[in-house]
Amino acid sequence: QGGLFQVSNGGELTISAGEITITDTFHTVDTEGDAASDDLDTINGGVNGAILILRSANAGRDVVVKDATGNIQLDGSTDCTLGSTYDRIVLHYYNQWMEISRSNQ
């Protein structure tokens, strides 16, 4: 009859040289070396049609998803800072990651 749509959780990823490699639909992302802020330029592991949800792993460390730097294209050509564990960005993959939506609390 009904039910909830649930995404699988791939756990926490740490940015390394501006990149992460995803293994699932949902991930938390942390900065390299627990830096106060880090840029996410490239997301590896995408296949055409994939949906990805990312959130910051730590409210004290900002993950800045960069627009048009690697393989990520964001809405309005603006970066997205995940500065709270409540912030989210949803992306769709078709030869590159394209933003569907974001929520900044």
XYZ file of N, CA, C and O in Angstrom:
420
model
N 0.813 -1.199 0.000
C 0.000 0.000 0.000
C 0.849 1.251 0.000
O 0.706 2.098 -0.794
N 1.684 1.420 0.861
C 2.462 2.651 0.911
C 3.829 2.351 1.472
O 4.310 1.236 1.404
N 4.392 3.316 2.040
C 5.701 3.135 2.637
C 6.555 4.373 2.451
O 6.221 5.277 1.706
N 7.624 4.357 3.145
C 8.561 5.459 3.073
C 9.654 5.151 2.062
O 10.119 4.018 1.967
N 10.054 6.165 1.349
C 11.218 6.049 0.476
C 12.437 6.298 1.345
O 12.545 7.331 1.997
N 13.338 5.344 1.404
C 14.531 5.486 2.224
C 15.770 5.348 1.356
O 15.795 4.541 0.425
N 16.777 6.129 1.687
C 18.046 6.028 0.976
C 19.049 5.330 1.883
O 18.984 5.442 3.096
N 19.956 4.591 1.270
C 20.950 3.883 2.060
C 22.077 4.833 2.463
O 22.408 5.773 1.755
N 22.634 4.586 3.629
C 23.649 5.447 4.223
C 25.018 4.821 4.043
O 25.296 3.755 4.580
N 25.875 5.506 3.308
C 27.227 5.024 3.073
C 28.221 5.476 4.115
O 29.413 5.187 4.004
N 27.771 6.213 5.124
C 28.666 6.643 6.189
C 29.423 7.916 5.856
O 29.123 8.620 4.901
N 30.440 8.174 6.658
C 31.200 9.412 6.552
C 32.339 9.292 5.547
O 33.044 8.288 5.501
N 32.510 10.368 4.766
C 33.634 10.485 3.844
C 34.432 11.718 4.235
O 33.867 12.718 4.687
N 35.748 11.663 4.049
C 36.615 12.801 4.327
C 37.189 13.324 3.012
O 37.683 12.541 2.196
N 37.114 14.624 2.832
C 37.661 15.242 1.625
C 39.169 15.029 1.608
O 39.847 15.215 2.616
N 39.681 14.625 0.451
C 41.120 14.471 0.251
C 41.482 15.150 -1.062
O 40.996 14.753 -2.121
N 42.287 16.196 -0.979
C 42.693 16.974 -2.151
C 41.482 17.439 -2.961
O 41.483 17.410 -4.181
N 40.406 17.833 -2.260
C 39.219 18.361 -2.907
C 38.239 17.322 -3.409
O 37.247 17.669 -4.038
N 38.496 16.049 -3.130
C 37.666 14.978 -3.687
C 37.126 14.033 -2.618
O 37.717 13.866 -1.558
N 35.988 13.415 -2.954
C 35.459 12.273 -2.207
C 35.079 11.200 -3.231
O 34.877 11.512 -4.402
N 34.979 9.975 -2.760
C 34.497 8.877 -3.600
C 33.307 8.257 -2.891
O 33.448 7.706 -1.795
N 32.159 8.371 -3.520
C 30.926 7.893 -2.900
C 30.752 6.395 -3.112
O 31.268 5.821 -4.071
N 29.998 5.791 -2.202
C 29.671 4.369 -2.293
C 28.183 4.116 -2.140
O 27.739 2.983 -2.264
N 27.428 5.184 -1.841
C 26.010 5.029 -1.559
C 25.254 6.301 -1.898
O 25.828 7.255 -2.402
N 23.971 6.347 -1.555
C 23.104 7.468 -1.887
C 23.224 8.624 -0.905
O 23.005 9.772 -1.268
N 23.586 8.336 0.345
C 23.668 9.367 1.377
C 25.003 9.258 2.092
O 25.427 8.150 2.468
N 25.670 10.391 2.259
C 26.938 10.434 2.977
C 27.033 11.698 3.811
O 26.525 12.753 3.417
N 27.715 11.597 4.951
C 28.186 12.779 5.652
C 29.595 13.037 5.141
O 30.310 12.106 4.757
N 29.978 14.318 5.112
C 31.284 14.693 4.573
C 32.014 15.545 5.597
O 31.444 16.479 6.170
N 33.297 15.221 5.821
C 34.124 15.985 6.754
C 35.302 16.599 6.012
O 35.671 16.153 4.925
N 35.870 17.606 6.625
C 36.998 18.316 6.035
C 38.286 17.514 6.209
O 38.421 16.732 7.145
N 39.219 17.741 5.311
C 40.522 17.077 5.389
C 41.273 17.603 6.611
O 41.385 18.814 6.815
N 41.765 16.685 7.439
C 42.524 17.059 8.626
C 41.724 17.834 9.647
O 42.295 18.553 10.470
N 40.393 17.702 9.609
C 39.496 18.434 10.518
C 39.686 19.943 10.437
O 39.534 20.661 11.429
N 40.021 20.440 9.240
C 40.168 21.881 9.031
C 38.832 22.575 9.257
O 37.775 21.963 9.123
N 38.878 23.861 9.580
C 37.656 24.629 9.827
C 36.772 24.693 8.586
O 35.553 24.748 8.691
N 37.383 24.661 7.389
C 36.645 24.711 6.140
C 37.435 23.970 5.073
O 38.664 23.953 5.104
N 36.729 23.347 4.139
C 37.395 22.640 3.047
C 36.481 22.646 1.832
O 35.264 22.567 1.959
N 37.100 22.748 0.655
C 36.356 22.759 -0.597
C 36.183 21.356 -1.153
O 37.149 20.587 -1.197
N 34.970 21.059 -1.595
C 34.675 19.816 -2.297
C 34.501 20.164 -3.765
O 33.540 20.829 -4.145
N 35.482 19.743 -4.590
C 35.503 20.070 -6.010
C 34.996 18.934 -6.885
O 34.401 19.178 -7.929
N 35.289 17.701 -6.490
C 35.017 16.540 -7.339
C 34.413 15.420 -6.517
O 34.899 15.113 -5.420
N 33.380 14.798 -7.075
C 32.749 13.631 -6.459
C 32.959 12.459 -7.406
O 32.453 12.470 -8.530
N 33.716 11.483 -6.963
C 33.979 10.281 -7.758
C 32.954 9.198 -7.429
O 32.415 9.161 -6.330
N 32.721 8.314 -8.385
C 31.858 7.166 -8.148
C 30.457 7.292 -8.702
O 29.620 6.429 -8.467
N 30.181 8.335 -9.446
C 28.838 8.521 -9.975
C 28.566 7.678 -11.208
O 29.461 7.394 -11.991
N 27.324 7.268 -11.348
C 26.847 6.598 -12.561
C 25.620 7.360 -13.038
O 24.870 7.911 -12.231
N 25.420 7.413 -14.341
C 24.286 8.165 -14.882
C 22.979 7.724 -14.232
O 22.691 6.537 -14.131
N 22.232 8.714 -13.756
C 20.953 8.467 -13.104
C 21.013 8.461 -11.586
O 19.986 8.481 -10.925
N 22.215 8.451 -11.011
C 22.365 8.384 -9.551
C 21.891 9.668 -8.879
O 22.028 10.760 -9.418
N 21.335 9.506 -7.689
C 20.954 10.613 -6.817
C 21.854 10.537 -5.593
O 22.114 9.455 -5.058
N 22.324 11.694 -5.125
C 23.238 11.756 -3.985
C 22.792 12.846 -3.030
O 22.472 13.963 -3.457
N 22.784 12.516 -1.730
C 22.487 13.494 -0.689
C 23.718 13.599 0.198
O 24.241 12.578 0.677
N 24.189 14.838 0.419
C 25.355 15.073 1.268
C 24.987 16.008 2.402
O 24.162 16.909 2.231
N 25.628 15.797 3.548
C 25.506 16.725 4.677
C 26.854 16.824 5.367
O 27.704 15.944 5.228
N 27.060 17.887 6.106
C 28.298 18.074 6.856
C 28.341 17.098 8.022
O 27.330 16.857 8.687
N 29.517 16.548 8.276
C 29.682 15.596 9.382
C 29.819 16.294 10.727
O 29.577 15.691 11.769
N 30.193 17.595 10.709
C 30.478 18.282 11.958
C 30.048 19.740 11.833
O 30.470 20.434 10.899
N 29.253 20.214 12.777
C 28.749 21.590 12.728
C 29.850 22.624 12.882
O 29.668 23.779 12.513
N 31.004 22.232 13.373
C 32.114 23.161 13.557
C 33.045 23.237 12.365
O 34.037 23.971 12.405
N 32.754 22.469 11.302
C 33.625 22.456 10.125
C 32.762 22.589 8.869
O 31.843 21.810 8.658
N 33.087 23.579 8.036
C 32.302 23.868 6.838
C 32.811 23.088 5.633
O 33.995 23.151 5.302
N 31.909 22.386 4.970
C 32.196 21.739 3.696
C 31.608 22.641 2.615
O 30.403 22.887 2.603
N 32.466 23.161 1.736
C 32.016 24.062 0.682
C 31.981 23.281 -0.633
O 33.018 22.931 -1.188
N 30.766 22.989 -1.098
C 30.586 22.297 -2.374
C 30.771 23.359 -3.455
O 30.014 24.331 -3.518
N 31.803 23.182 -4.292
C 32.196 24.196 -5.265
C 31.476 24.002 -6.597
O 31.339 22.887 -7.090
N 31.055 25.111 -7.163
C 30.391 25.103 -8.465
C 31.420 25.191 -9.587
O 32.317 26.041 -9.550
N 31.308 24.290 -10.559
C 32.083 24.340 -11.810
C 33.591 24.318 -11.599
O 34.343 24.863 -12.395
N 34.049 23.680 -10.532
C 35.484 23.564 -10.300
C 35.986 22.204 -10.748
O 37.016 22.107 -11.397
N 35.258 21.153 -10.424
C 35.571 19.798 -10.856
C 34.421 19.275 -11.687
O 34.141 19.790 -12.760
N 33.705 18.289 -11.149
C 32.583 17.700 -11.889
C 31.232 18.022 -11.246
O 30.298 17.241 -11.321
N 31.138 19.191 -10.617
C 29.914 19.595 -9.917
C 29.392 20.897 -10.520
O 30.135 21.869 -10.656
N 28.109 20.902 -10.891
C 27.446 22.103 -11.415
C 26.287 22.443 -10.484
O 25.352 21.655 -10.344
N 26.363 23.602 -9.852
C 25.344 23.995 -8.892
C 24.409 25.034 -9.483
O 24.758 25.767 -10.401
N 23.221 25.111 -8.897
C 22.185 26.034 -9.339
C 22.644 27.472 -9.149
O 23.145 27.835 -8.091
N 22.475 28.275 -10.165
C 22.796 29.696 -10.058
C 24.281 29.991 -9.980
O 24.681 31.099 -9.621
N 25.112 28.999 -10.271
C 26.572 29.180 -10.247
C 27.069 29.701 -8.912
O 27.965 30.539 -8.848
N 26.476 29.208 -7.825
C 26.906 29.623 -6.494
C 27.326 28.402 -5.692
O 26.679 27.359 -5.747
N 28.413 28.536 -4.948
C 28.867 27.459 -4.073
C 27.820 27.200 -2.993
O 27.000 28.068 -2.686
N 27.877 26.018 -2.410
C 26.953 25.645 -1.331
C 27.772 25.262 -0.105
O 28.533 24.296 -0.151
N 27.628 26.026 0.969
C 28.343 25.734 2.207
C 27.451 24.907 3.125
O 26.364 25.337 3.492
N 27.941 23.714 3.457
C 27.268 22.857 4.433
C 27.935 23.155 5.777
O 28.975 22.595 6.111
N 27.344 24.092 6.512
C 27.949 24.565 7.753
C 27.280 24.037 9.000
O 27.698 24.337 10.107
N 26.260 23.249 8.820
C 25.506 22.668 9.928
C 25.208 21.216 9.580
O 25.100 20.874 8.405
N 25.049 20.399 10.581
C 24.694 19.001 10.314
C 23.263 18.881 9.813
O 22.846 17.813 9.388
N 22.518 19.988 9.818
C 21.159 20.003 9.286
C 21.124 20.417 7.810
O 20.098 20.278 7.155
N 22.227 20.964 7.305
C 22.298 21.372 5.904
C 22.396 20.151 5.000
O 23.043 19.163 5.345
N 21.780 20.249 3.818
C 21.812 19.159 2.843
C 21.966 19.730 1.442
O 21.513 20.833 1.156
N 22.566 18.921 0.552
C 22.537 19.200 -0.873
C 22.181 17.896 -1.571
O 22.658 16.822 -1.174
N 21.293 17.987 -2.567
C 20.863 16.817 -3.332
C 21.337 17.018 -4.765
O 21.083 18.062 -5.374
N 22.024 16.008 -5.291
C 22.620 16.077 -6.622
C 22.163 14.912 -7.482
O 21.851 13.841 -6.957
N 22.148 15.131 -8.790
C 21.810 14.086 -9.758
C 22.980 13.964 -10.719
O 23.543 14.973 -11.151
N 23.349 12.718 -11.066
C 24.490 12.512 -11.947
C 24.070 12.174 -13.365
O 23.281 11.271 -13.600
N 24.588 12.938 -14.295
C 24.534 12.613 -15.717
C 25.783 13.222 -16.341
O 25.783 14.395 -16.719
N 26.849 12.443 -16.351
C 28.183 12.851 -16.808
C 28.839 13.898 -15.926
O 30.004 14.225 -16.118
N 28.101 14.451 -15.011
C 28.608 15.346 -13.970
C 27.521 15.429 -12.893
O 26.387 15.039 -13.129
N 27.880 15.924 -11.726
C 26.897 16.081 -10.656
C 26.214 17.428 -10.802
O 26.871 18.466 -10.851
N 24.862 17.407 -10.868
C 24.075 18.620 -11.014
C 23.128 18.762 -9.825
O 22.474 17.792 -9.419
N 23.067 19.962 -9.282
C 22.243 20.215 -8.112
C 20.762 20.095 -8.425
O 20.275 20.639 -9.426
N 20.062 19.379 -7.554
C 18.594 19.349 -7.590
C 18.053 20.345 -6.580
O 17.177 21.134 -6.873
N 18.606 20.291 -5.348
C 18.145 21.225 -4.308
C 19.179 21.311 -3.186
O 20.082 20.482 -3.099
N 18.980 22.299 -2.346
C 19.806 22.445 -1.148
C 18.939 22.979 -0.016
O 17.933 23.638 -0.247
N 19.360 22.676 1.195
C 18.672 23.163 2.380
C 19.730 23.628 3.366
O 20.543 22.824 3.833
N 19.752 24.920 3.636
C 20.703 25.465 4.590
C 19.926 25.980 5.790
O 19.141 26.913 5.664
N 20.145 25.342 6.902
C 19.440 25.713 8.133
C 20.241 26.728 8.858
O 20.426 27.092 9.783
